[in-house]
XYZ file of C-alpha atoms in Angstrom:
696
model
C 19.485 -9.686 12.501
C 19.833 -10.967 8.919
C 21.557 -14.279 8.354
C 25.281 -14.182 7.699
C 26.912 -16.760 5.491
C 29.896 -18.500 7.003
C 32.254 -16.884 4.514
C 30.848 -13.395 5.133
C 31.040 -13.911 8.911
C 34.679 -14.971 8.566
C 35.507 -11.899 6.520
C 33.814 -9.467 8.947
C 36.148 -10.600 11.701
C 39.361 -10.187 9.792
C 41.540 -7.171 10.691
C 41.621 -6.126 7.018
C 38.570 -6.354 4.792
C 37.527 -5.197 1.301
C 34.071 -3.654 1.280
C 31.549 -4.662 -1.404
C 28.592 -2.377 -2.083
C 25.716 -2.064 -4.525
C 23.369 0.881 -4.939
C 20.446 0.333 -7.325
C 17.662 2.796 -8.175
C 14.385 1.348 -9.470
C 11.315 3.274 -10.479
C 8.783 1.976 -7.965
C 7.180 3.965 -5.143
C 6.276 2.007 -1.964
C 3.785 -0.744 -2.826
C 2.579 1.133 -5.903
C 3.179 1.326 -9.624
C 5.735 3.763 -11.036
C 3.246 4.885 -13.693
C 4.020 7.807 -15.992
C 0.763 8.473 -17.775
C 0.720 10.812 -20.742
C -2.245 11.936 -22.895
C -2.655 9.638 -25.896
C -5.985 10.644 -27.436
C -8.932 13.000 -26.913
C -12.411 12.517 -28.373
C -14.449 15.630 -29.179
C -17.426 13.966 -27.561
C -19.556 14.511 -24.536
C -18.744 13.053 -21.105
C -21.076 10.136 -20.738
C -21.532 6.630 -19.428
C -18.894 4.336 -20.893
C -16.796 1.231 -20.418
C -13.637 -0.357 -21.840
C -11.922 -3.770 -21.863
C -8.838 -5.344 -23.458
C -9.538 -8.653 -25.220
C -7.155 -11.598 -25.701
C -6.097 -10.290 -29.162
C -4.749 -7.133 -27.469
C -7.448 -5.017 -29.013
C -9.261 -2.462 -26.808
C -13.025 -2.409 -27.059
C -14.929 0.621 -25.853
C -18.644 1.277 -25.415
C -20.410 4.556 -24.748
C -23.931 5.895 -24.444
C -24.824 8.946 -26.587
C -28.322 9.862 -25.420
C -30.142 6.536 -25.842
C -27.731 5.223 -28.496
C -25.332 2.457 -27.473
C -22.137 2.662 -29.493
C -18.966 0.522 -29.560
C -15.577 0.577 -31.274
C -12.561 -1.654 -31.542
C -8.995 -0.288 -31.293
C -6.700 -2.892 -32.805
C -3.555 -1.364 -31.338
C -4.366 0.912 -28.399
C -0.834 2.240 -28.279
C -1.147 3.670 -31.807
C -2.686 7.160 -32.007
C -3.703 6.475 -35.598
C -5.872 3.578 -34.478
C -7.793 5.863 -32.136
C -8.227 8.730 -34.597
C -9.201 6.330 -37.410
C -11.651 4.274 -35.360
C -15.329 4.052 -36.152
C -18.148 3.985 -33.677
C -20.721 1.352 -34.494
C -24.333 1.672 -33.261
C -25.388 -1.420 -31.339
C -28.776 -0.185 -30.155
C -30.879 2.922 -29.751
C -32.638 2.008 -26.527
C -29.980 2.718 -23.835
C -30.775 4.331 -20.488
C -28.498 6.976 -19.003
C -28.675 6.194 -15.258
C -27.829 2.478 -15.436
C -25.338 3.337 -18.161
C -23.488 0.592 -20.020
C -21.055 -2.159 -19.154
C -18.522 -4.116 -21.203
C -16.534 -7.283 -20.492
C -14.253 -9.740 -22.300
C -13.016 -13.213 -21.377
C -9.227 -13.122 -20.799
C -8.969 -16.897 -20.579
C -10.102 -17.543 -24.168
C -7.780 -17.595 -27.143
C -10.060 -15.392 -29.229
C -12.048 -12.224 -28.590
C -15.497 -12.606 -27.079
C -16.848 -9.240 -25.878
C -20.208 -8.562 -24.263
C -21.924 -5.223 -23.855
C -24.825 -4.739 -21.371
C -27.391 -1.980 -21.070
C -30.941 -1.389 -19.778
C -33.742 -0.839 -22.303
C -35.049 2.734 -22.098
C -38.577 1.692 -23.074
C -39.334 0.124 -19.695
C -36.265 0.414 -17.455
C -36.484 -3.219 -16.443
C -35.215 -5.146 -19.467
C -31.472 -5.866 -19.595
C -30.094 -6.398 -23.054
C -26.741 -7.658 -24.211
C -24.762 -7.653 -27.394
C -21.809 -9.923 -28.270
C -19.047 -9.521 -30.848
C -15.791 -11.257 -31.774
C -14.487 -8.536 -34.096
C -16.018 -5.250 -32.983
C -17.823 -4.941 -36.315
C -20.649 -7.426 -36.111
C -22.751 -7.350 -32.937
C -25.528 -9.783 -32.038
C -28.163 -8.578 -29.599
C -30.110 -10.623 -27.072
C -32.314 -10.184 -24.004
C -30.738 -11.032 -20.674
C -33.872 -10.668 -18.500
C -37.133 -8.799 -18.213
C -37.712 -7.946 -14.559
C -41.036 -7.603 -12.724
C -43.175 -4.736 -14.016
C -43.030 -3.090 -10.565
C -39.218 -3.027 -10.539
C -36.470 -0.987 -12.222
C -32.880 -1.893 -13.005
C -30.464 0.820 -11.799
C -26.973 -0.354 -12.717
C -25.291 -3.154 -14.635
C -21.927 -4.882 -14.811
C -20.531 -7.884 -16.679
C -17.936 -10.584 -15.809
C -16.600 -13.130 -18.283
C -14.037 -15.773 -17.272
C -13.260 -19.383 -18.264
C -16.233 -19.473 -20.611
C -18.732 -18.353 -17.925
C -20.815 -15.246 -18.629
C -22.403 -13.319 -15.775
C -24.390 -10.125 -15.579
C -24.604 -8.399 -12.177
C -27.075 -5.628 -11.646
C -28.878 -3.500 -9.084
C -32.598 -4.116 -8.853
C -34.817 -1.371 -7.365
C -38.026 -2.971 -6.040
C -39.497 0.549 -5.476
C -41.072 -0.368 -2.116
C -39.427 2.305 0.019
C -35.680 2.541 0.842
C -33.791 0.436 1.519
C -35.207 -1.472 -1.429
C -32.331 -2.030 -3.852
C -30.733 -5.494 -4.242
C -27.763 -7.023 -6.027
C -28.676 -9.681 -8.541
C -26.509 -12.102 -10.554
C -27.706 -13.912 -13.665
C -25.710 -16.407 -15.722
C -25.732 -17.394 -19.394
C -25.544 -21.135 -19.793
C -25.864 -22.988 -23.147
C -26.959 -19.780 -24.894
C -29.734 -19.236 -22.345
C -29.791 -16.554 -19.607
C -30.980 -18.130 -16.309
C -29.969 -18.945 -12.729
C -31.026 -15.567 -11.369
C -29.839 -15.111 -7.752
C -30.896 -12.142 -5.644
C -28.826 -11.123 -2.561
C -31.087 -10.769 0.459
C -29.361 -7.606 1.656
C -31.529 -4.511 1.017
C -29.604 -1.377 0.092
C -30.117 2.310 0.020
C -29.899 4.069 -3.330
C -26.893 2.914 -5.370
C -24.759 5.166 -7.570
C -23.016 2.430 -9.507
C -21.353 -0.991 -9.333
C -18.207 -2.634 -10.579
C -17.544 -6.377 -10.788
C -14.433 -8.560 -11.253
C -13.680 -12.248 -11.135
C -11.729 -13.392 -8.017
C -8.176 -14.770 -8.093
C -9.444 -18.375 -7.913
C -11.938 -17.847 -10.770
C -14.776 -19.154 -8.611
C -15.981 -15.889 -7.072
C -17.227 -12.578 -8.409
C -16.446 -9.569 -6.230
C -18.809 -6.602 -6.597
C -18.037 -3.099 -5.350
C -21.131 -0.957 -4.768
C -21.555 2.772 -4.190
C -24.516 2.854 -1.733
C -25.362 4.077 1.758
C -25.964 3.005 5.298
C -27.151 4.569 8.521
C -30.314 6.689 8.809
C -31.943 6.888 5.362
C -28.666 5.767 3.822
C -27.110 9.190 4.274
C -23.777 7.745 5.304
C -22.444 7.187 1.788
C -19.964 4.373 1.240
C -18.240 1.947 -1.042
C -18.951 -1.684 -0.074
C -17.935 -5.082 -1.392
C -20.095 -8.197 -1.812
C -19.050 -11.673 -3.107
C -20.914 -14.156 -5.332
C -19.889 -17.846 -5.530
C -20.197 -18.909 -9.160
C -19.907 -22.614 -8.281
C -22.688 -22.746 -5.690
C -24.545 -19.814 -7.287
C -24.946 -18.051 -3.933
C -24.092 -14.698 -2.434
C -21.504 -15.779 0.144
C -20.707 -12.613 2.033
C -22.748 -9.715 3.304
C -21.573 -6.360 2.100
C -18.839 -4.717 4.131
C -17.954 -1.049 3.922
C -14.431 -0.263 2.807
C -14.670 3.567 2.652
C -17.461 5.692 4.132
C -18.400 9.386 4.503
C -20.523 10.552 7.385
C -24.080 11.848 7.041
C -24.206 15.470 6.074
C -20.591 15.590 4.814
C -21.711 16.491 1.280
C -19.569 13.649 -0.191
C -20.760 10.732 -2.202
C -19.324 7.911 -4.387
C -20.219 7.191 -8.026
C -19.296 4.819 -10.822
C -16.904 2.434 -8.982
C -14.798 -0.037 -10.940
C -12.742 -2.940 -9.519
C -9.743 -4.823 -10.971
C -8.294 -7.884 -9.259
C -4.581 -8.668 -8.708
C -2.439 -10.353 -11.315
C 1.118 -11.719 -11.274
C 2.389 -8.525 -12.875
C 0.252 -6.254 -10.692
C -0.420 -7.994 -7.347
C -2.730 -5.297 -6.021
C -6.473 -4.722 -6.053
C -7.235 -1.557 -8.084
C -10.358 0.505 -7.474
C -11.452 3.609 -9.308
C -14.464 5.768 -8.598
C -15.778 9.316 -8.791
C -15.746 11.394 -5.610
C -18.774 13.658 -5.696
C -18.947 16.733 -3.505
C -22.142 18.761 -3.237
C -20.340 21.992 -2.286
C -20.560 24.067 0.887
C -20.242 27.816 1.367
C -17.218 29.001 -0.566
C -16.182 25.480 -1.573
C -17.509 24.637 -5.011
C -19.070 21.303 -5.940
C -17.041 18.890 -8.003
C -16.887 15.436 -9.531
C -13.355 14.079 -9.057
C -12.127 10.664 -10.274
C -10.047 8.691 -7.782
C -7.653 5.710 -8.024
C -6.576 3.336 -5.262
C -4.268 0.286 -4.969
C -4.447 -2.141 -2.061
C -3.273 -5.607 -1.029
C -6.915 -6.291 0.012
C -10.240 -5.538 -1.608
C -11.771 -5.129 1.886
C -9.671 -2.162 2.936
C -8.402 0.617 0.699
C -5.655 2.445 2.510
C -4.803 5.342 0.215
C -6.400 6.920 -2.819
C -5.258 9.653 -5.169
C -7.104 12.043 -7.478
C -6.843 11.973 -11.263
C -6.639 15.373 -12.941
C -9.292 14.931 -15.621
C -12.740 16.011 -14.423
C -15.501 13.501 -15.211
C -18.677 12.319 -13.481
C -18.443 8.946 -15.197
C -15.043 7.755 -14.063
C -12.421 5.793 -16.007
C -11.172 2.264 -16.585
C -7.651 1.201 -15.569
C -6.455 -1.403 -18.078
C -3.273 -3.374 -18.500
C -2.341 -4.419 -22.076
C 0.353 -6.565 -23.606
C 4.007 -5.725 -22.690
C 2.688 -4.347 -19.362
C 1.484 -1.114 -20.990
C -1.217 0.646 -18.947
C -4.214 2.711 -20.046
C -6.622 5.054 -18.297
C -9.665 5.252 -20.532
C -12.526 7.703 -20.010
C -15.454 8.839 -22.105
C -13.321 11.600 -23.743
C -9.731 11.058 -22.690
C -7.236 8.232 -23.089
C -3.912 8.174 -21.249
C -1.062 5.690 -21.659
C 1.826 4.666 -19.413
C 4.747 2.475 -20.574
C 5.648 -0.571 -18.582
C 6.930 0.226 -15.121
C 8.522 -3.208 -14.667
C 11.740 -2.658 -12.717
C 13.505 -5.322 -14.789
C 13.520 -2.984 -17.808
C 16.613 -0.866 -18.401
C 14.512 2.322 -18.439
C 13.317 1.598 -14.880
C 16.649 0.589 -13.326
C 19.934 2.443 -12.785
C 23.009 0.949 -11.091
C 24.869 3.841 -9.367
C 27.294 1.614 -7.408
C 30.441 2.667 -9.222
C 29.811 6.347 -8.569
C 29.216 6.167 -4.823
C 31.551 8.510 -2.947
C 29.884 8.163 0.469
C 26.820 6.670 2.206
C 25.295 7.567 5.516
C 22.246 5.704 6.848
C 20.843 7.036 10.123
C 18.146 5.567 12.385
C 17.899 7.835 15.406
C 15.614 5.675 17.500
C 13.508 2.531 17.626
C 10.104 3.013 15.957
C 11.592 6.048 14.305
C 12.500 7.056 10.754
C 15.603 6.096 8.857
C 17.190 8.614 6.533
C 20.014 8.134 4.032
C 22.468 10.468 2.310
C 24.253 8.998 -0.709
C 26.770 11.174 -2.567
C 27.590 10.250 -6.169
C 30.626 11.419 -8.146
C 28.981 13.111 -11.109
C 31.286 13.180 -14.094
C 28.428 14.232 -16.354
C 26.429 11.051 -15.948
C 23.663 12.639 -13.884
C 23.200 15.970 -15.646
C 19.566 15.140 -16.517
C 18.841 13.016 -13.442
C 15.151 13.156 -12.389
C 14.340 14.910 -15.706
C 15.117 12.762 -18.744
C 17.463 10.251 -20.276
C 19.043 7.150 -18.814
C 19.047 8.554 -15.242
C 15.513 9.933 -15.302
C 14.342 7.546 -12.601
C 16.925 8.880 -10.135
C 14.137 11.047 -8.793
C 11.827 11.421 -5.789
C 9.578 8.363 -5.284
C 12.034 5.823 -6.739
C 13.337 2.924 -4.656
C 16.955 3.136 -3.514
C 18.359 -0.322 -2.646
C 21.702 -0.476 -0.881
C 23.609 -3.691 -0.341
C 26.636 -3.641 1.962
C 29.104 -6.488 2.626
C 32.589 -7.702 1.896
C 34.506 -9.552 -0.769
C 34.925 -13.078 0.513
C 36.327 -16.337 -0.829
C 32.929 -16.855 -2.439
C 32.941 -13.484 -4.166
C 31.098 -10.251 -3.319
C 28.615 -10.972 -0.540
C 26.289 -8.515 1.211
C 23.028 -7.689 2.909
C 20.323 -5.457 1.431
C 19.780 -2.714 3.985
C 16.443 -1.261 5.135
C 14.109 -0.263 2.245
C 14.534 3.339 1.158
C 12.902 5.706 -1.301
C 14.409 8.813 -2.835
C 13.031 11.999 -1.217
C 15.143 14.663 -3.042
C 18.071 14.972 -5.453
C 20.584 17.811 -5.330
C 23.225 18.842 -7.877
C 26.122 20.035 -5.729
C 29.344 21.754 -6.762
C 32.025 21.491 -4.053
C 35.710 20.761 -3.805
C 36.157 21.713 -7.461
C 33.865 18.979 -8.737
C 30.232 18.094 -9.231
C 28.314 15.672 -7.042
C 24.813 14.307 -7.057
C 23.378 14.089 -3.556
C 20.529 11.650 -3.006
C 18.466 12.054 0.160
C 16.315 9.002 0.901
C 13.709 8.133 3.501
C 12.207 4.902 4.828
C 8.748 3.545 5.484
C 8.485 5.274 8.895
C 9.323 8.600 7.235
C 6.573 8.051 4.688
C 4.047 7.189 7.368
C 5.110 10.370 9.188
C 3.799 12.325 6.176
C 0.585 10.413 5.636
C -2.658 11.211 7.439
C -6.076 9.558 7.391
C -8.082 11.053 4.573
C -11.228 10.923 6.695
C -12.085 10.262 10.328
C -12.270 6.477 10.770
C -13.819 4.812 13.845
C -13.511 1.116 14.641
C -16.674 0.543 16.595
C -16.031 -3.150 17.305
C -13.128 -4.401 19.391
C -10.151 -4.586 17.047
C -6.670 -6.070 17.710
C -3.561 -4.008 17.514
C -2.367 -6.364 14.799
C -5.434 -5.636 12.605
C -5.072 -1.854 13.154
C -1.334 -1.980 12.286
C -2.168 -3.961 9.160
C -4.404 -1.256 7.880
C -1.705 1.343 8.508
C 1.224 -0.592 7.128
C -0.455 -1.554 3.859
C 0.664 1.862 2.662
C 4.285 0.805 2.737
C 4.389 -3.046 2.938
C 2.191 -5.784 1.586
C 2.186 -8.019 4.713
C 1.947 -6.780 8.338
C 3.555 -8.721 11.190
C 1.391 -11.195 13.093
C 3.752 -11.778 16.017
C 4.495 -11.285 18.878
C 1.328 -12.304 20.714
C 1.120 -8.908 22.407
C -0.232 -7.606 19.052
C -3.431 -9.465 19.895
C -4.429 -6.883 22.470
C -7.917 -5.654 21.552
C -8.918 -1.976 21.621
C -12.560 -0.769 21.629
C -13.605 2.423 19.882
C -10.265 3.209 18.172
C -10.506 6.437 16.167
C -8.183 7.748 13.480
C -8.372 11.485 12.902
C -6.854 13.394 9.996
C -4.972 15.588 12.488
C -2.631 12.703 13.407
C -0.194 11.020 11.053
C -0.079 7.280 10.590
C 3.387 6.900 12.074
C 2.246 8.409 15.395
C -0.862 6.220 15.446
C 1.305 3.153 14.790
C 3.817 4.117 17.478
C 1.064 4.467 20.055
C -0.219 1.008 19.220
C 3.296 -0.450 19.345
C 3.946 1.104 22.731
C 0.724 -0.467 24.063
C 1.866 -3.847 22.774
C 5.411 -3.420 24.065
C 6.947 -3.943 20.657
C 9.399 -2.373 18.275
C 8.714 -2.342 14.559
C 11.446 -2.343 11.944
C 11.390 -2.408 8.204
C 13.705 -4.740 6.337
C 14.350 -5.867 2.774
C 13.620 -9.326 1.501
C 17.102 -10.712 0.772
C 15.727 -12.852 -2.051
C 14.307 -9.876 -3.921
C 16.034 -9.056 -7.214
C 17.977 -5.791 -6.759
C 16.460 -5.596 -3.271
C 13.289 -4.166 -4.819
C 9.976 -5.078 -6.347
C 6.549 -5.924 -5.050
C 6.460 -7.167 -1.448
C 10.265 -6.715 -1.104
C 9.783 -4.331 1.847
C 8.930 -6.267 5.017
C 7.818 -5.294 8.505
C 8.905 -7.164 11.604
C 7.722 -6.623 15.165
C 9.966 -7.437 18.160
C 9.147 -7.580 21.837
C 10.976 -5.144 24.058
C 11.527 -7.880 26.641
C 15.022 -9.393 26.935
C 16.012 -11.539 23.969
C 18.954 -13.807 23.267
C 22.042 -12.199 21.764
C 22.238 -12.183 17.994
C 25.931 -11.278 17.828
C 28.929 -10.653 20.109
C 31.330 -7.690 19.914
C 34.674 -7.311 21.654
C 35.954 -10.873 21.069
C 36.316 -11.808 17.396
C 34.723 -8.585 16.157
C 36.814 -5.572 17.229
C 35.405 -2.458 18.941
C 36.392 0.964 17.661
C 34.583 3.037 20.354
C 32.453 2.295 23.367
C 30.426 4.150 25.967
C 28.985 2.015 28.796
C 26.632 4.040 31.027
C 25.591 3.225 34.582
C 22.505 4.925 36.073
C 20.508 7.792 34.590
C 17.117 6.090 34.848
C 14.338 8.546 35.610
C 11.270 6.263 35.781
C 10.997 3.113 37.846
C 7.207 2.723 38.197
C 4.241 2.903 35.774
C 0.691 3.163 37.097
C -1.670 2.044 34.301
C -5.438 2.419 33.964
C -7.733 0.940 31.315
C -11.507 1.094 30.786
C -13.466 2.568 33.699
C -15.891 -0.357 33.539
C -13.429 -2.530 35.459
C -11.928 -0.493 36.848
C -8.712 -1.916 35.396
C -5.750 -0.597 37.413
C -2.217 -2.129 37.463
C 1.309 -1.282 38.562
C 4.640 -2.121 36.901
C 7.777 -1.782 39.037
C 11.538 -1.833 38.449
C 12.417 -2.899 41.961
C 16.172 -2.747 41.399
C 15.903 0.902 40.389
C 13.500 1.684 43.195
C 15.992 0.433 45.800
C 18.715 2.734 44.478
C 16.674 5.799 45.504
C 14.075 4.249 47.800
C 11.550 6.296 45.867
C 8.963 5.447 43.280
C 9.566 7.597 40.213
C 6.170 7.248 38.600
C 4.762 7.633 35.096
C 0.999 7.392 34.489
C -0.539 5.532 31.583
C -4.296 5.904 30.991
C -5.987 4.301 27.955
C -9.749 3.792 28.244
C -9.842 1.676 25.082
C -8.185 -1.288 26.917
C -10.895 -3.572 28.254
C -9.134 -6.264 30.292
C -6.835 -6.356 33.345
C -4.297 -8.550 31.522
C -4.043 -6.202 28.600
C -3.628 -3.182 30.937
C -0.766 -4.996 32.710
C 0.878 -5.798 29.361
C 0.634 -2.159 28.344
C 2.061 -0.952 31.711
C 4.977 -3.384 31.533
C 5.694 -2.248 27.969
C 5.639 1.409 29.028
C 8.137 0.745 31.803
C 10.515 -1.025 29.387
C 10.211 1.948 27.017
C 11.054 4.350 29.793
C 14.003 2.257 30.852
C 15.412 2.153 27.347
C 14.880 5.839 26.795
C 17.139 6.786 29.682
C 20.183 4.849 28.526
C 23.240 6.517 26.923
C 25.333 3.569 25.845
C 26.916 3.467 22.386
C 29.214 1.244 20.329
C 31.188 1.790 17.143
C 32.548 -1.173 15.155
C 33.717 -2.101 11.682
C 30.522 -2.599 9.616
C 28.406 -5.615 10.351
C 25.884 -5.382 7.466
C 23.509 -7.919 8.916
C 22.865 -6.039 12.181
C 19.496 -4.261 12.547
C 17.847 -1.869 14.870
C 16.048 -3.753 17.620
C 18.612 -6.581 17.736
C 19.967 -7.804 21.059
C 23.756 -7.944 21.089
C 26.447 -8.951 23.631
C 29.493 -6.847 24.425
C 32.676 -8.036 26.116
C 35.151 -5.499 27.389
C 37.406 -6.202 30.349
C 38.268 -2.518 30.735
C 34.568 -1.540 30.956
C 33.760 -4.495 33.194
C 31.552 -6.134 30.572
C 31.392 -9.867 29.956
C 28.790 -10.795 27.310
C 26.667 -7.930 28.638
C 23.376 -7.719 26.778
C 22.155 -4.597 25.057
C 19.460 -3.822 22.513
C 20.201 -1.566 19.547
C 17.869 1.463 19.716
C 19.677 3.668 17.182
C 22.019 3.020 14.312
C 24.351 4.870 11.941
C 26.117 3.281 9.016
C 28.900 5.327 7.393
C 30.646 4.457 4.128
C 33.388 6.646 2.725
C 35.366 5.907 -0.416
C 39.078 6.659 0.050
C 40.799 6.407 -3.275
C 39.216 3.383 -4.927
C 38.475 1.593 -1.678
C 35.371 2.251 0.406
C 35.523 1.885 4.173
C 32.520 1.382 6.449
C 31.632 1.517 10.152
C 28.509 0.981 12.242
C 27.612 3.059 15.272
C 24.910 1.806 17.620
C 22.943 3.574 20.344
C 22.236 0.992 22.987
C 19.937 0.246 25.892
C 21.161 -2.167 28.564
C 19.077 -5.228 29.307
């Protein structure tokens, strides 16, 4: 239950109250940017190796490889089409090599532009060269390193931060796969030195991307390489280099992988680290498919956002075909660019503080209904707006354009108190559909919204994922929930149950996978809104909280100070009173969970079987069996309660009910379903809450 202020709690218990409500639409999908990219510029040039960076001046620098010619240009104002069409490519060198391609980097911590370009000399394939410029016109070339005559350099990347200059590259020692290694080299006092080779041998690499870590002391490198027999299991992996100790501090860990023989591969990855304005890791790459039967081959660029660089939960395709990928760049005023070898796309700022990305629809609300049918189940909302011409172009254009599918719908409900309008932001919602409705001789705009559970119901694993090592339920949930929240719950302790050999198949949605895990842990998961979040929206404003299904202390009492409008108190109806649980056969791990009170009513054991071979300890099997019994007990209840709105109450809360007529005195129940109804009568809205309950 959310915290009630003393003034709000006093107002709730009054026989007559004045409802306060807010309904705000902001243009942000769950834990993602609300980008609206549009084509800005197209070059009549070939698709080729390229790179882009935005320097401190705000200028965009771009480098490309035409044959063996390395070219660069400076776009003073990347938002101006004229600056693109009027730009001039300047030849830096004529000795570039196609496979390693080119890399470009600038130092964002300096007050002036300092841009480096890196490439591999085509004359020998083992000399890395660099060129530096402060204006995009004059470029000064230098040699970074000449590798051993028996070696070849396959890919290059550059990282500049806080005055430090690093070149990271893939070195092929040509001794028989796996024989490719990551190497970092630093430029200190105008001299390239301190070459550090990572000891991990890799199968053939298809590209690397590098970015400075949040603390400015690490460089994180994403690599498209392989593992398994002959490296045929193609993957994206991440390695870390400590720039203070000049050591590779972490072995590479796979973040995405395709199985051997799948025909899929990864190429040209690029990595961008979180910032204050964009607190997510961003990864782009090219998905390469060799083709099979009637399915043609393709090279498809992909984009992914994640709270962690070590696990990328969801990725989406970009609709411009290229085998060389694109750079995702953020410029001044939070303008975004997708820059490829031929195409440039621009998206205006998606900051929800801007008027274009925020619409307050509170004054037009005619009714609200928020339904949560069951614990660990989806929440849906129906909001009807009185449309007096305001929403004619909703979801299409104009001031109400962002009232559209994918936008956040934040609803605050409460009352007017002695301290003013006070309320609680309800569960996080996102618009699913918008309907123009003509009824009762007037026009309405109907908004249908869904919650995080509903979104997870629609999402499936993109590929089969197997967790070969024992993994806790908490860690598995985290990898699921990152699609809708930034931080997964770490309590209760039952989330620490470990499972061996967990497998996610594309045939199952993430909500069902999560529910299965929660049932094993004996927990309910609810999504709530950070009450400190502006407009109840923004990054990390959607939170997840796990609650044990065991008896908890009451959060609120109904029937004394808070009146009851309707009540159903059910006795009996329980169909299960015994769970026989079995875990891994190695034990064998067999346990029983009994409801002895229910057994003695019938003098029969009404048994449900639970078998999960992934559970490898007797204690964890017992925990899972006890949880399953509690779930069965709750499922058989038919209790319900209707009261004047308590905006702080949430699904999963334990409440107490007192009713002399029903024989209840502070009887404990848990809320397993909830409906909030708001109807505006005249100029005054009225609200009630209806709870489906399970007795404790």
